[in-house]
């Protein structure tokens, strides 16, 4: 009985965390903080590591 209860609890926690992470990443993408294309040219050629740092920051929060 306890295994089924813990299973439901963990599945719910996983679903909520995935939803929260997707919401944070979507908000960052919508505000233009993160660009997921990876095609940086010109003066923005070295910004891909900065974009990955922002994704990590949102995931940690």
N, CA, C and O atoms as CSV, one atom per row, in Angstrom:
chain,resi,resn,atom,element,x,y,z
A,1,UNK,N,N,0.820,-1.195,0.000
A,1,UNK,CA,C,0.000,0.000,0.000
A,1,UNK,C,C,0.866,1.261,0.000
A,1,UNK,O,O,0.586,2.222,-0.717
A,2,UNK,N,N,1.916,1.238,0.812
A,2,UNK,CA,C,2.775,2.418,0.894
A,2,UNK,C,C,3.540,2.645,-0.399
A,2,UNK,O,O,3.847,3.782,-0.756
A,3,UNK,N,N,3.846,1.557,-1.100
A,3,UNK,CA,C,4.593,1.694,-2.350
A,3,UNK,C,C,3.742,2.429,-3.390
A,3,UNK,O,O,4.253,3.279,-4.119
A,4,UNK,N,N,2.461,2.108,-3.460
A,4,UNK,CA,C,1.593,2.791,-4.416
A,4,UNK,C,C,1.446,4.264,-4.066
A,4,UNK,O,O,1.400,5.116,-4.954
A,5,UNK,N,N,1.372,4.565,-2.782
A,5,UNK,CA,C,1.247,5.961,-2.350
A,5,UNK,C,C,2.507,6.741,-2.702
A,5,UNK,O,O,2.428,7.851,-3.229
A,6,UNK,N,N,3.678,6.157,-2.408
A,6,UNK,CA,C,4.930,6.827,-2.737
A,6,UNK,C,C,5.099,6.968,-4.246
A,6,UNK,O,O,5.621,7.975,-4.725
A,7,UNK,N,N,4.665,5.977,-4.979
A,7,UNK,CA,C,4.760,6.038,-6.432
A,7,UNK,C,C,3.941,7.181,-7.007
A,7,UNK,O,O,4.406,7.911,-7.882
A,8,UNK,N,N,2.724,7.330,-6.515
A,8,UNK,CA,C,1.885,8.430,-6.984
A,8,UNK,C,C,2.483,9.773,-6.597
A,8,UNK,O,O,2.457,10.722,-7.380
A,9,UNK,N,N,3.021,9.847,-5.388
A,9,UNK,CA,C,3.623,11.091,-4.920
A,9,UNK,C,C,4.834,11.475,-5.769
A,9,UNK,O,O,4.981,12.630,-6.169
A,10,UNK,N,N,5.691,10.507,-6.038
A,10,UNK,CA,C,6.880,10.786,-6.852
A,10,UNK,C,C,6.517,11.116,-8.291
A,10,UNK,O,O,7.147,11.979,-8.903
A,11,UNK,N,N,5.521,10.452,-8.835
A,11,UNK,CA,C,5.083,10.751,-10.193
A,11,UNK,C,C,4.489,12.159,-10.277
A,11,UNK,O,O,4.726,12.878,-11.247
A,12,UNK,N,N,3.728,12.545,-9.270
A,12,UNK,CA,C,3.170,13.899,-9.234
A,12,UNK,C,C,4.281,14.935,-9.108
A,12,UNK,O,O,4.252,15.961,-9.788
A,13,UNK,N,N,5.262,14.673,-8.238
A,13,UNK,CA,C,6.389,15.598,-8.075
A,13,UNK,C,C,7.176,15.732,-9.369
A,13,UNK,O,O,7.603,16.832,-9.719
A,14,UNK,N,N,7.373,14.641,-10.079
A,14,UNK,CA,C,8.082,14.691,-11.355
A,14,UNK,C,C,7.309,15.509,-12.375
A,14,UNK,O,O,7.891,16.325,-13.090
A,15,UNK,N,N,6.006,15.298,-12.447
A,15,UNK,CA,C,5.186,16.054,-13.392
A,15,UNK,C,C,5.181,17.550,-13.095
A,15,UNK,O,O,5.264,18.369,-14.011
A,16,UNK,N,N,5.085,17.903,-11.821
A,16,UNK,CA,C,5.090,19.319,-11.448
A,16,UNK,C,C,6.443,19.947,-11.737
A,16,UNK,O,O,6.508,21.086,-12.200
A,17,UNK,N,N,7.517,19.225,-11.473
A,17,UNK,CA,C,8.851,19.787,-11.737
A,17,UNK,C,C,9.103,19.964,-13.232
A,17,UNK,O,O,9.715,20.952,-13.640
A,18,UNK,N,N,8.645,19.029,-14.049
A,18,UNK,CA,C,8.786,19.170,-15.507
A,18,UNK,C,C,7.983,20.359,-16.002
A,18,UNK,O,O,8.456,21.123,-16.844
A,19,UNK,N,N,6.775,20.520,-15.486
A,19,UNK,CA,C,5.938,21.645,-15.878
A,19,UNK,C,C,6.561,22.976,-15.453
A,19,UNK,O,O,6.545,23.939,-16.220
A,20,UNK,N,N,7.105,23.035,-14.244
A,20,UNK,CA,C,7.735,24.262,-13.767
A,20,UNK,C,C,8.989,24.595,-14.580
A,20,UNK,O,O,9.215,25.755,-14.926
A,21,UNK,N,N,9.791,23.596,-14.881
A,21,UNK,CA,C,10.992,23.821,-15.681
A,21,UNK,C,C,10.666,24.279,-17.089
A,21,UNK,O,O,11.324,25.169,-17.627
A,22,UNK,N,N,9.655,23.674,-17.684
A,22,UNK,CA,C,9.246,24.085,-19.029
A,22,UNK,C,C,8.694,25.502,-19.008
A,22,UNK,O,O,8.926,26.271,-19.941
A,23,UNK,N,N,7.974,25.854,-17.962
A,23,UNK,CA,C,7.447,27.213,-17.843
A,23,UNK,C,C,8.555,28.238,-17.698
A,23,UNK,O,O,8.503,29.302,-18.315
A,24,UNK,N,N,9.557,27.927,-16.887
A,24,UNK,CA,C,10.680,28.846,-16.712
A,24,UNK,C,C,11.466,29.009,-18.010
A,24,UNK,O,O,11.841,30.121,-18.380
A,25,UNK,N,N,11.708,27.910,-18.688
A,25,UNK,CA,C,12.449,27.989,-19.946
A,25,UNK,C,C,11.636,28.712,-21.007
A,25,UNK,O,O,12.191,29.473,-21.799
A,26,UNK,N,N,10.334,28.486,-21.032
A,26,UNK,CA,C,9.473,29.186,-21.982
A,26,UNK,C,C,9.427,30.681,-21.713
A,26,UNK,O,O,9.430,31.483,-22.647
A,27,UNK,N,N,9.385,31.058,-20.447
A,27,UNK,CA,C,9.402,32.475,-20.087
A,27,UNK,C,C,10.722,33.120,-20.485
A,27,UNK,O,O,10.739,34.225,-21.027
A,28,UNK,N,N,11.825,32.435,-20.218
A,28,UNK,CA,C,13.137,32.967,-20.606
A,28,UNK,C,C,13.256,33.082,-22.119
A,28,UNK,O,O,13.824,34.051,-22.622
A,29,UNK,N,N,12.732,32.113,-22.842
A,29,UNK,CA,C,12.770,32.154,-24.302
A,29,UNK,C,C,11.880,33.277,-24.822
A,29,UNK,O,O,12.248,33.975,-25.767
A,30,UNK,N,N,10.716,33.454,-24.214
A,30,UNK,CA,C,9.795,34.514,-24.632
A,30,UNK,C,C,10.343,35.903,-24.391
A,30,UNK,O,O,10.085,36.821,-25.170
A,31,UNK,N,N,11.102,36.065,-23.311
A,31,UNK,CA,C,11.694,37.368,-23.015
A,31,UNK,C,C,12.979,37.620,-23.796
A,31,UNK,O,O,13.525,38.722,-23.750
A,32,UNK,N,N,13.456,36.626,-24.497
A,32,UNK,CA,C,14.658,36.795,-25.309
A,32,UNK,C,C,15.946,36.589,-24.531
A,32,UNK,O,O,17.021,36.925,-25.027
A,33,UNK,N,N,15.862,36.042,-23.319
A,33,UNK,CA,C,17.067,35.785,-22.530
A,33,UNK,C,C,17.822,34.595,-23.102
A,33,UNK,O,O,19.053,34.585,-23.132
A,34,UNK,N,N,17.084,33.600,-23.551
A,34,UNK,CA,C,17.678,32.371,-24.082
A,34,UNK,C,C,17.233,32.191,-25.517
A,34,UNK,O,O,16.047,32.287,-25.830
A,35,UNK,N,N,18.199,31.929,-26.388
A,35,UNK,CA,C,17.915,31.600,-27.782
A,35,UNK,C,C,18.345,30.164,-28.012
A,35,UNK,O,O,19.507,29.824,-27.791
A,36,UNK,N,N,17.443,29.334,-28.443
A,36,UNK,CA,C,17.732,27.911,-28.562
A,36,UNK,C,C,18.206,27.493,-29.945
A,36,UNK,O,O,18.436,26.306,-30.174
A,37,UNK,N,N,18.360,28.430,-30.871
A,37,UNK,CA,C,18.772,28.068,-32.221
A,37,UNK,C,C,20.242,27.695,-32.281
A,37,UNK,O,O,20.608,26.776,-33.014
A,38,UNK,N,N,21.088,28.375,-31.540
A,38,UNK,CA,C,22.514,28.067,-31.543
A,38,UNK,C,C,23.255,28.657,-32.724
A,38,UNK,O,O,24.462,28.446,-32.850
A,39,UNK,N,N,22.579,29.390,-33.592
A,39,UNK,CA,C,23.252,29.985,-34.746
A,39,UNK,C,C,23.598,31.439,-34.422
A,39,UNK,O,O,22.813,32.352,-34.681
A,40,UNK,N,N,24.771,31.631,-33.858
A,40,UNK,CA,C,25.232,32.958,-33.491
A,40,UNK,C,C,26.278,33.410,-34.499
A,40,UNK,O,O,27.243,32.693,-34.765
A,41,UNK,N,N,26.088,34.588,-35.053
A,41,UNK,CA,C,27.026,35.124,-36.025
A,41,UNK,C,C,27.349,36.561,-35.664
A,41,UNK,O,O,26.626,37.199,-34.898
A,42,UNK,N,N,28.426,37.058,-36.213
A,42,UNK,CA,C,28.793,38.453,-35.997
A,42,UNK,C,C,29.255,38.704,-34.573
A,42,UNK,O,O,30.097,37.976,-34.047
A,43,UNK,N,N,28.699,39.743,-33.949
A,43,UNK,CA,C,29.142,40.126,-32.604
A,43,UNK,C,C,28.616,39.179,-31.526
A,43,UNK,O,O,29.069,39.243,-30.383
A,44,UNK,N,N,27.675,38.308,-31.864
A,44,UNK,CA,C,27.114,37.383,-30.883
A,44,UNK,C,C,27.666,35.970,-31.026
A,44,UNK,O,O,27.046,35.008,-30.574
A,45,UNK,N,N,28.836,35.845,-31.657
A,45,UNK,CA,C,29.373,34.523,-31.968
A,45,UNK,C,C,29.748,33.748,-30.699
A,45,UNK,O,O,29.679,32.519,-30.709
A,46,UNK,N,N,30.135,34.402,-29.631
A,46,UNK,CA,C,30.570,33.696,-28.423
A,46,UNK,C,C,29.512,33.701,-27.330
A,46,UNK,O,O,29.856,33.582,-26.154
A,47,UNK,N,N,28.250,33.834,-27.673
A,47,UNK,CA,C,27.220,33.888,-26.655
A,47,UNK,C,C,26.584,32.545,-26.338
A,47,UNK,O,O,25.742,32.476,-25.442
A,48,UNK,N,N,26.944,31.490,-27.025
A,48,UNK,CA,C,26.349,30.192,-26.743
A,48,UNK,C,C,26.659,29.713,-25.323
A,48,UNK,O,O,25.755,29.189,-24.672
A,49,UNK,N,N,27.882,29.861,-24.803
A,49,UNK,CA,C,28.114,29.482,-23.401
A,49,UNK,C,C,27.283,30.318,-22.423
A,49,UNK,O,O,26.845,29.808,-21.392
A,50,UNK,N,N,27.068,31.574,-22.734
A,50,UNK,CA,C,26.233,32.406,-21.871
A,50,UNK,C,C,24.792,31.928,-21.884
A,50,UNK,O,O,24.123,31.955,-20.851
A,51,UNK,N,N,24.308,31.492,-23.033
A,51,UNK,CA,C,22.952,30.969,-23.123
A,51,UNK,C,C,22.821,29.680,-22.309
A,51,UNK,O,O,21.811,29.471,-21.638
A,52,UNK,N,N,23.824,28.828,-22.365
A,52,UNK,CA,C,23.790,27.597,-21.580
A,52,UNK,C,C,23.829,27.894,-20.085
A,52,UNK,O,O,23.214,27.181,-19.291
A,53,UNK,N,N,24.552,28.947,-19.701
A,53,UNK,CA,C,24.584,29.350,-18.301
A,53,UNK,C,C,23.210,29.808,-17.843
A,53,UNK,O,O,22.785,29.470,-16.738
A,54,UNK,N,N,22.507,30.573,-18.673
A,54,UNK,CA,C,21.151,31.003,-18.320
A,54,UNK,C,C,20.214,29.816,-18.180
A,54,UNK,O,O,19.393,29.784,-17.263
A,55,UNK,N,N,20.321,28.840,-19.073
A,55,UNK,CA,C,19.477,27.638,-18.970
A,55,UNK,C,C,19.773,26.905,-17.675
A,55,UNK,O,O,18.850,26.453,-16.997
A,56,UNK,N,N,21.051,26.778,-17.319
A,56,UNK,CA,C,21.415,26.151,-16.051
A,56,UNK,C,C,20.917,26.914,-14.849
A,56,UNK,O,O,20.509,26.318,-13.852
A,57,UNK,N,N,20.948,28.244,-14.940
A,57,UNK,CA,C,20.463,29.084,-13.844
A,57,UNK,C,C,18.956,28.876,-13.632
A,57,UNK,O,O,18.503,28.733,-12.496
A,58,UNK,N,N,18.191,28.859,-14.712
A,58,UNK,CA,C,16.751,28.649,-14.589
A,58,UNK,C,C,16.443,27.237,-14.085
A,58,UNK,O,O,15.504,27.041,-13.313
A,59,UNK,N,N,17.221,26.275,-14.514
A,59,UNK,CA,C,16.993,24.902,-14.042
A,59,UNK,C,C,17.309,24.774,-12.557
A,59,UNK,O,O,16.623,24.053,-11.833
A,60,UNK,N,N,18.348,25.475,-12.102
A,60,UNK,CA,C,18.711,25.404,-10.682
A,60,UNK,C,C,17.673,26.094,-9.806
A,60,UNK,O,O,17.409,25.678,-8.679
A,61,UNK,N,N,17.099,27.147,-10.347
A,61,UNK,CA,C,16.068,27.843,-9.555
A,61,UNK,C,C,14.796,27.068,-9.543
A,61,UNK,O,O,13.819,27.495,-8.930
